[in-house]
């Protein structure tokens, strides 16, 4: 083999191996994403503290509390706790007037959603009133069956549960429709498959629940930009999986403004890359030492980059393999392999579209997906995101 051929093979393997593994992974999960059967109804005996971490949410917190009061669950078996964290507005007063129990936290040196949750968890455990805590964002809207979905799984052995995380305004703009499709692929397709395989769905930051018993075993120490993913990994490393409750939901209004959406996306993506650097090796080590499929899957979920990056790597692989095959037919197999990878991604995205409910408009918007991909990559090449808890500006729900 000539040196030129050897270099060409090395380039294809270096570019192709990660792309092939990522596409095989998402295709496998897509094939297992059929509808799940919910467990039997609960006895409605469990008590919940519904915790709402809030930072300068004066305009929307009353609406969120009103929405939480519409949950179909015995009124004497759940409380609403709002953590007014480092607020400079009247969030605490408005939440109190709306009927919530309010915890006020002032600590400028330790800012972030993780610190607010830690305070609420500590207070809930000290009072020993609730059996479990549920976490809902201050600008979210939840389905009426949220606590029932949590309770029926807890009564059947679950200790941590994640509801479906959705979009409240999918038809506001093409950007929100694409995000709805992406979230359906990530939060429904993958979570259904993981639940079927008895793996962990992970935590999405909004609409999740954990029992006090498990909180006592796995102390909450998640303070990164993506504190939800971090704590979900901590649970996996401790030998516990997060169950998926797809019939219940917690949704948020997604941003239509390009600049604001960019800042939010920066925080999410940089937080994810921080976790890749800090948690991948511990997860792989735990997967080997404990023979833990949960830890292995959590590691794979970190290693497999968001769809935009996988799509770019597959596009680059197709281009490189076509050029090399034109030069030497020995590389023709790579053209077929890269094409199969591209088709796997198409199947995955179309399954997300099917479950997203965006219909024909969403399908048409997929034609603009390359623009969305380029936008995300350019964001990641810009300056680092802040680690502080910054309220995302949204229209009032």
Coordinates of N, CA, C and O in Angstrom, one line a residue, residues 56-59 61 84 87-97:
X56 N -35.5 36.1 39.4 CA -36.1 37.3 38.8 C -37.3 36.8 37.8 O -37.3 37.2 36.6
X57 N -38.2 36.1 38.4 CA -39.4 35.6 37.6 C -40.7 36.3 38.0 O -41.7 35.7 38.0
X58 N -40.6 37.6 38.3 CA -41.8 38.3 38.8 C -43.0 38.2 37.9 O -44.1 38.2 38.3
X59 N -42.7 38.3 36.6 CA -43.8 38.4 35.6 C -44.5 37.1 35.3 O -45.6 37.1 34.9
X61 N -44.2 34.0 37.6 CA -44.2 33.0 38.7 C -45.6 32.8 39.1 O -46.0 31.6 39.5
X84 N -36.7 31.7 45.8 CA -36.3 33.0 45.2 C -34.8 33.2 45.3 O -34.4 33.7 46.4
X87 N -32.7 37.2 43.9 CA -33.6 38.0 43.0 C -33.4 39.5 43.4 O -33.2 39.9 44.5
X88 N -33.6 40.3 42.3 CA -33.5 41.7 42.5 C -34.9 42.3 42.2 O -35.0 43.5 42.1
X89 N -35.9 41.5 42.1 CA -37.3 41.9 41.8 C -38.2 41.4 42.9 O -37.8 41.0 44.0
X90 N -39.5 41.4 42.7 CA -40.5 41.0 43.7 C -41.0 39.6 43.5 O -42.1 39.3 43.8
X91 N -40.1 38.7 43.0 CA -40.5 37.3 42.8 C -41.0 36.7 44.1 O -42.1 36.0 44.1
X92 N -40.3 36.9 45.2 CA -40.7 36.3 46.5 C -42.1 36.7 46.9 O -42.9 35.9 47.3
X93 N -42.3 38.1 46.8 CA -43.6 38.6 47.3 C -44.8 38.1 46.4 O -45.8 37.7 46.9
X94 N -44.6 38.1 45.1 CA -45.6 37.6 44.2 C -45.9 36.1 44.4 O -47.1 35.7 44.4
X95 N -44.9 35.3 44.6 CA -45.0 33.9 44.9 C -45.8 33.6 46.2 O -46.6 32.7 46.3
X96 N -45.5 34.4 47.2 CA -46.2 34.3 48.5 C -47.6 34.6 48.3 O -48.5 33.9 48.8
X97 N -47.9 35.7 47.6 CA -49.3 36.1 47.4 C -50.1 35.0 46.6 O -51.3 34.8 46.8

